[in-house]
N, CA, C and O atoms as a MOPAC input file, in Angstrom:
PM7 MOZYME 1SCF
protein

 N    -41.51100 1   121.27400 1   217.97200 1
 C    -42.86700 1   120.77400 1   218.03900 1
 C    -43.18500 1   120.44100 1   219.48300 1
 O    -42.50500 1   119.61900 1   220.09600 1
 N    -44.19100 1   121.06000 1   220.02000 1
 C    -44.64000 1   120.79500 1   221.38000 1
 C    -45.90200 1   119.96000 1   221.31500 1
 O    -46.83800 1   120.27900 1   220.58200 1
 N    -45.91600 1   118.88800 1   222.09000 1
 C    -47.07000 1   117.98900 1   222.09800 1
 C    -47.83700 1   118.12300 1   223.40000 1
 O    -47.25500 1   118.32300 1   224.46600 1
 N    -49.14300 1   118.01100 1   223.29600 1
 C    -49.95200 1   117.94200 1   224.51200 1
 C    -49.71400 1   116.57500 1   225.16000 1
 O    -49.14800 1   115.67600 1   224.53700 1
 N    -50.13600 1   116.43100 1   226.37500 1
 C    -49.97100 1   115.15300 1   227.08300 1
 C    -50.65700 1   114.01600 1   226.32100 1
 O    -50.10000 1   112.92800 1   226.17800 1
 N    -51.87700 1   114.28200 1   225.83500 1
 C    -52.62000 1   113.25100 1   225.10400 1
 C    -51.91600 1   112.88900 1   223.79100 1
 O    -51.83100 1   111.71500 1   223.43100 1
 N    -51.41400 1   113.90300 1   223.08100 1
 C    -50.71800 1   113.64300 1   221.82000 1
 C    -49.43200 1   112.86000 1   222.06400 1
 O    -49.10500 1   111.94700 1   221.30600 1
 N    -48.70600 1   113.21400 1   223.11700 1
 C    -47.47600 1   112.49500 1   223.44500 1
 C    -47.76900 1   111.04900 1   223.81700 1
 O    -47.02300 1   110.14500 1   223.43800 1
 N    -48.84800 1   110.82600 1   224.55700 1
 C    -49.24300 1   109.46400 1   224.92500 1
 C    -49.60100 1   108.66100 1   223.68500 1
 O    -49.20800 1   107.50100 1   223.55900 1
 N    -50.34300 1   109.27000 1   222.77300 1
 C    -50.71400 1   108.59600 1   221.52700 1
 C    -49.48200 1   108.29000 1   220.68800 1
 O    -49.37300 1   107.20500 1   220.11700 1
 N    -48.55700 1   109.23700 1   220.61000 1
 C    -47.31900 1   109.05600 1   219.84900 1
 C    -46.51000 1   107.90200 1   220.42400 1
 O    -45.98900 1   107.07700 1   219.67300 1
 N    -46.40100 1   107.83500 1   221.73800 1
 C    -45.66300 1   106.74800 1   222.39800 1
 C    -46.33600 1   105.40100 1   222.13500 1
 O    -45.65500 1   104.39500 1   221.93800 1
 N    -47.65000 1   105.38100 1   222.13300 1
 C    -48.39000 1   104.13400 1   221.86300 1
 C    -48.11100 1   103.64800 1   220.44400 1
 O    -47.84100 1   102.46700 1   220.22700 1
 N    -48.17800 1   104.55500 1   219.49000 1
 C    -47.93700 1   104.19300 1   218.09100 1
 C    -46.50700 1   103.68500 1   217.91000 1
 O    -46.28800 1   102.67600 1   217.23900 1
 N    -45.54000 1   104.37500 1   218.50200 1
 C    -44.14800 1   103.93200 1   218.39200 1
 C    -43.93300 1   102.56500 1   219.02400 1
 O    -43.20100 1   101.74100 1   218.47700 1
 N    -44.55800 1   102.31500 1   220.16300 1
 C    -44.38800 1   101.00800 1   220.80500 1
 C    -45.00200 1    99.89800 1   219.96400 1
 O    -44.48600 1    98.78100 1   219.94400 1
 N    -46.09500 1   100.19300 1   219.27000 1
 C    -46.69400 1    99.20400 1   218.36800 1
 C    -45.83300 1    98.99200 1   217.12600 1
 O    -45.81300 1    97.89800 1   216.56200 1
 N    -45.12500 1   100.03400 1   216.70200 1
 C    -44.30000 1    99.95400 1   215.49600 1
 C    -42.93600 1    99.31600 1   215.75400 1
 O    -42.27200 1    98.88500 1   214.81100 1
 N    -42.50900 1    99.25000 1   217.00900 1
 C    -41.16600 1    98.78000 1   217.33500 1
 C    -40.81200 1    97.41800 1   216.73000 1
 O    -39.70300 1    97.27900 1   216.21500 1
 N    -41.68100 1    96.41300 1   216.76100 1
 C    -41.31900 1    95.12900 1   216.13700 1
 C    -41.04300 1    95.26000 1   214.63600 1
 O    -40.16500 1    94.57900 1   214.10600 1
 N    -41.78100 1    96.12400 1   213.96000 1
 C    -41.57900 1    96.32600 1   212.52400 1
 C    -40.29500 1    97.10500 1   212.27000 1
 O    -39.56100 1    96.82100 1   211.32400 1
 N    -40.03300 1    98.09100 1   213.12500 1
 C    -38.79400 1    98.85500 1   212.99400 1
 C    -37.60700 1    97.90700 1   213.11900 1
 O    -36.68700 1    97.94900 1   212.30300 1
 N    -37.62600 1    97.05800 1   214.13200 1
 C    -36.52600 1    96.10200 1   214.32600 1
 C    -36.38000 1    95.17600 1   213.12300 1
 O    -35.26600 1    94.84900 1   212.71300 1
 N    -37.50700 1    94.75700 1   212.56400 1
 C    -37.48100 1    93.82200 1   211.42300 1
 C    -36.85800 1    94.45200 1   210.18100 1
 O    -36.17400 1    93.76800 1   209.42100 1
 N    -37.08500 1    95.74800 1   209.96700 1
 C    -36.66900 1    96.38900 1   208.72700 1
 C    -35.43100 1    97.27000 1   208.83400 1
 O    -35.03000 1    97.87200 1   207.83800 1
 N    -34.81600 1    97.36700 1   210.00200 1
 C    -33.58300 1    98.15800 1   210.14800 1
 C    -32.52500 1    97.60200 1   209.20100 1
 O    -32.27800 1    96.39600 1   209.16500 1
 N    -31.90600 1    98.49700 1   208.43500 1
 C    -30.86800 1    98.10000 1   207.48800 1
 C    -31.40200 1    97.59900 1   206.15700 1
 O    -30.62000 1    97.28300 1   205.26100 1
 N    -32.71100 1    97.52000 1   206.01200 1
 C    -33.31600 1    97.03700 1   204.77300 1
 C    -33.81000 1    98.22900 1   203.95300 1
 O    -33.98900 1    99.33100 1   204.47100 1
 N    -34.02200 1    97.98000 1   202.67700 1
 C    -34.55600 1    98.99100 1   201.76900 1
 C    -36.02700 1    98.69600 1   201.51800 1
 O    -36.39300 1    97.56700 1   201.19200 1
 N    -36.86000 1    99.70200 1   201.66800 1
 C    -38.28700 1    99.58000 1   201.39600 1
 C    -38.64600 1   100.47200 1   200.22000 1
 O    -38.27800 1   101.64600 1   200.19900 1
 N    -39.35500 1    99.93400 1   199.25200 1
 C    -39.84200 1   100.72000 1   198.12200 1
 C    -41.27400 1   101.12400 1   198.45000 1
 O    -42.12200 1   100.27800 1   198.73400 1
 N    -41.53100 1   102.42400 1   198.40800 1
 C    -42.82000 1   102.96400 1   198.80800 1
 C    -43.41800 1   103.75200 1   197.65700 1
 O    -42.78600 1   104.67000 1   197.13300 1
 N    -44.63600 1   103.39800 1   197.26100 1
 C    -45.34200 1   104.12700 1   196.20300 1
 C    -46.01100 1   105.34400 1   196.82800 1
 O    -46.70000 1   105.24400 1   197.84400 1
 N    -45.79500 1   106.48000 1   196.20400 1
 C    -46.39100 1   107.72600 1   196.67400 1
 C    -47.19100 1   108.33300 1   195.54000 1
 O    -46.63600 1   108.70500 1   194.50700 1
 N    -48.48200 1   108.43200 1   195.73300 1
 C    -49.31400 1   108.98900 1   194.67800 1
 C    -50.74000 1   109.15900 1   195.14300 1
 O    -51.04800 1   109.02600 1   196.32700 1
 N    -51.59800 1   109.45200 1   194.19900 1
 C    -53.02300 1   109.57900 1   194.49300 1
 C    -53.33200 1   110.71400 1   195.44700 1
 O    -52.74800 1   111.79500 1   195.37000 1
 N    -54.27300 1   110.44100 1   196.36000 1
 C    -54.72100 1   111.46400 1   197.30600 1
 C    -53.60100 1   111.96700 1   198.20900 1
 O    -53.63100 1   113.11700 1   198.64900 1
 N    -52.61800 1   111.12100 1   198.48900 1
 C    -51.51400 1   111.52600 1   199.36500 1
 C    -50.71900 1   112.67700 1   198.76800 1
 O    -50.06300 1   113.41700 1   199.50000 1
 N    -50.76700 1   112.83900 1   197.45200 1
 C    -50.03600 1   113.92600 1   196.80300 1
 C    -50.86000 1   115.21300 1   196.74700 1
 O    -50.32600 1   116.27400 1   196.42100 1
 N    -52.13700 1   115.13200 1   197.05900 1
 C    -53.00500 1   116.29100 1   196.91500 1
 C    -53.35700 1   116.94300 1   198.25100 1
 O    -53.62700 1   118.14300 1   198.30100 1
 N    -53.35500 1   116.17800 1   199.31500 1
 C    -53.72600 1   116.69400 1   200.62700 1
 C    -52.48300 1   117.15000 1   201.38700 1
 O    -51.53400 1   116.38300 1   201.54800 1
 N    -52.48800 1   118.40100 1   201.85400 1
 C    -51.34300 1   118.92300 1   202.61100 1
 C    -51.10800 1   118.10800 1   203.88000 1
 O    -49.96400 1   117.84800 1   204.25000 1
 N    -52.17200 1   117.71200 1   204.53400 1
 C    -52.04400 1   116.91600 1   205.76200 1
 C    -51.39200 1   115.55800 1   205.47300 1
 O    -50.52600 1   115.10900 1   206.22300 1
 N    -51.81200 1   114.91000 1   204.38400 1
 C    -51.22100 1   113.62000 1   204.02100 1
 C    -49.77500 1   113.76500 1   203.56500 1
 O    -48.94500 1   112.90600 1   203.86100 1
 N    -49.46500 1   114.85000 1   202.84200 1
 C    -48.08000 1   115.10700 1   202.42000 1
 C    -47.17400 1   115.23800 1   203.63600 1
 O    -46.09500 1   114.64700 1   203.69000 1
 N    -47.62600 1   116.01700 1   204.60700 1
 C    -46.83300 1   116.23700 1   205.81900 1
 C    -46.62600 1   114.94000 1   206.59000 1
 O    -45.51900 1   114.65500 1   207.04600 1
 N    -47.68700 1   114.15700 1   206.73600 1
 C    -47.57700 1   112.88000 1   207.43600 1
 C    -46.65700 1   111.91200 1   206.72000 1
 O    -45.88300 1   111.19600 1   207.35500 1
 N    -46.74000 1   111.88800 1   205.40400 1
 C    -45.88000 1   111.00400 1   204.60700 1
 C    -44.41600 1   111.39600 1   204.79200 1
 O    -43.56200 1   110.54100 1   205.02700 1
 N    -44.13500 1   112.68900 1   204.68300 1
 C    -42.75800 1   113.16300 1   204.84300 1
 C    -42.23600 1   112.85100 1   206.24300 1
 O    -41.08300 1   112.44900 1   206.39800 1
 N    -43.06900 1   113.03100 1   207.25700 1
 C    -42.66700 1   112.73000 1   208.63300 1
 C    -42.34400 1   111.24700 1   208.78200 1
 O    -41.37900 1   110.88700 1   209.45600 1
 N    -43.14100 1   110.39000 1   208.16100 1
 C    -42.90300 1   108.94600 1   208.22900 1
 C    -41.59400 1   108.55800 1   207.53900 1
 O    -40.86200 1   107.69900 1   208.03000 1
 N    -41.30300 1   109.18800 1   206.40900 1
 C    -40.05200 1   108.89200 1   205.69300 1
 C    -38.84700 1   109.31400 1   206.54300 1
 O    -37.86100 1   108.58300 1   206.63700 1
 N    -38.93500 1   110.48700 1   207.15400 1
 C    -37.85200 1   110.96300 1   208.02200 1
 C    -37.65800 1   110.00900 1   209.19800 1
 O    -36.52400 1   109.69800 1   209.56100 1
 N    -38.74200 1   109.54900 1   209.78700 1
 C    -38.64700 1   108.59900 1   210.89800 1
 C    -37.97100 1   107.30800 1   210.45200 1
 O    -37.11800 1   106.77700 1   211.16300 1
 N    -38.34700 1   106.79800 1   209.27700 1
 C    -37.71800 1   105.57200 1   208.76700 1
 C    -36.21200 1   105.75500 1   208.64200 1
 O    -35.44100 1   104.90000 1   209.08000 1
 N    -35.78800 1   106.87200 1   208.04100 1
 C    -34.35300 1   107.14400 1   207.90600 1
 C    -33.68500 1   107.24200 1   209.27400 1
 O    -32.57600 1   106.74200 1   209.46200 1
 N    -34.35200 1   107.88100 1   210.22200 1
 C    -33.77700 1   108.09400 1   211.55000 1
 C    -33.55200 1   106.79300 1   212.30600 1
 O    -32.62400 1   106.69500 1   213.10900 1
 N    -34.39900 1   105.78600 1   212.05600 1
 C    -34.24900 1   104.51200 1   212.77900 1
 C    -33.45600 1   103.48300 1   211.98600 1
 O    -33.30200 1   102.34500 1   212.43000 1
 N    -32.94000 1   103.87600 1   210.79500 1
 C    -32.06400 1   102.97400 1   210.05100 1
 C    -32.71000 1   102.18800 1   208.93600 1
 O    -32.12400 1   101.22700 1   208.43600 1
 N    -33.90700 1   102.57600 1   208.53600 1
 C    -34.57200 1   101.95500 1   207.39300 1
 C    -34.27200 1   102.82000 1   206.17300 1
 O    -34.21000 1   104.04500 1   206.28400 1
 N    -34.08400 1   102.19500 1   205.00700 1
 C    -33.74200 1   102.91700 1   203.78400 1
 C    -34.95100 1   102.98600 1   202.84200 1
 O    -35.15200 1   102.08400 1   202.02900 1
 N    -35.75600 1   104.05000 1   202.94600 1
 C    -36.91800 1   104.14900 1   202.06800 1
 C    -36.53800 1   104.63300 1   200.67500 1
 O    -35.72200 1   105.54200 1   200.52500 1
 N    -37.13200 1   104.02000 1   199.66300 1
 C    -37.02900 1   104.48200 1   198.27800 1
 C    -38.44500 1   104.85100 1   197.87500 1
 O    -39.33000 1   103.99600 1   197.84800 1
 N    -38.66200 1   106.11100 1   197.56600 1
 C    -40.00200 1   106.59600 1   197.25100 1
 C    -40.17200 1   106.65900 1   195.74000 1
 O    -39.38200 1   107.29100 1   195.04000 1
 N    -41.20900 1   105.99800 1   195.24900 1
 C    -41.56800 1   106.03600 1   193.82900 1
 C    -42.83700 1   106.84700 1   193.69300 1
 O    -43.86000 1   106.52300 1   194.29500 1
 N    -42.76900 1   107.90300 1   192.89900 1
 C    -43.96400 1   108.70800 1   192.66500 1
 C    -44.59600 1   108.26700 1   191.36000 1
 O    -43.90800 1   108.00100 1   190.37500 1
 N    -45.88900 1   108.19700 1   191.37000 1
 C    -46.63000 1   107.80100 1   190.18000 1
 C    -47.58400 1   108.93900 1   189.85300 1
 O    -48.65200 1   109.06500 1   190.45200 1
 N    -47.18200 1   109.76700 1   188.89200 1
 C    -48.00200 1   110.91000 1   188.51800 1
 C    -48.96800 1   110.56400 1   187.38500 1
 O    -50.09400 1   111.05900 1   187.33800 1
 N    -48.51900 1   109.72700 1   186.50000 1
 C    -49.32600 1   109.27100 1   185.36800 1
 C    -49.18100 1   107.75400 1   185.32200 1
 O    -48.11100 1   107.23200 1   185.63500 1
 N    -50.21500 1   107.05100 1   184.94600 1
 C    -50.18900 1   105.59300 1   184.96100 1
 C    -48.97500 1   104.98800 1   184.26400 1
 O    -48.48900 1   103.93800 1   184.68500 1
 N    -48.48900 1   105.61200 1   183.23300 1
 C    -47.40400 1   105.00500 1   182.44000 1
 C    -46.00800 1   105.42600 1   182.88800 1
 O    -45.02000 1   104.89500 1   182.38000 1
 N    -45.90200 1   106.35300 1   183.81200 1
 C    -44.56100 1   106.77800 1   184.19900 1
 C    -44.42000 1   106.76500 1   185.71200 1
 O    -45.36600 1   107.04100 1   186.44900 1
 N    -43.22500 1   106.44100 1   186.14900 1
 C    -42.92400 1   106.45900 1   187.57600 1
 C    -41.48400 1   106.89300 1   187.75400 1
 O    -40.62900 1   106.60000 1   186.91800 1
 N    -41.21900 1   107.58600 1   188.83600 1
 C    -39.84800 1   107.96400 1   189.16100 1
 C    -39.57100 1   107.52000 1   190.59400 1
 O    -40.47500 1   107.49300 1   191.42900 1
 N    -38.32800 1   107.17600 1   190.87000 1
 C    -37.94600 1   106.73100 1   192.20500 1
 C    -36.75600 1   107.53900 1   192.69100 1
 O    -35.91300 1   107.96200 1   191.89900 1
 N    -36.69500 1   107.74800 1   193.99400 1
 C    -35.51000 1   108.37700 1   194.57600 1
 C    -35.27700 1   107.79100 1   195.95300 1
 O    -36.20900 1   107.35600 1   196.62900 1
 N    -34.02000 1   107.78600 1   196.35400 1
 C    -33.68000 1   107.19800 1   197.64400 1
 C    -33.13800 1   108.22800 1   198.60700 1
 O    -32.26300 1   107.92000 1   199.41600 1
 N    -33.65000 1   109.46100 1   198.53400 1
 C    -33.36600 1   110.53200 1   199.46200 1
 C    -32.02700 1   110.46400 1   200.03800 1
 O    -31.65700 1   111.31800 1   200.84400 1

């Protein structure tokens, strides 16, 4: 993935803002609900997957729960 200068600057800004939260949650497990519009939009799916990979890379343990129907949910810890 090649980033333009502006995209790289924006990415660095977002990461620097996220750093306190990353430090707070390293080694912890986070349960994340995944459903609704995020499951229908390709752009949102890609962003969600990228965020989960980033969490794993920095030492956070995400558990993703998908909610396809109101009465059922499934969880996985990748």
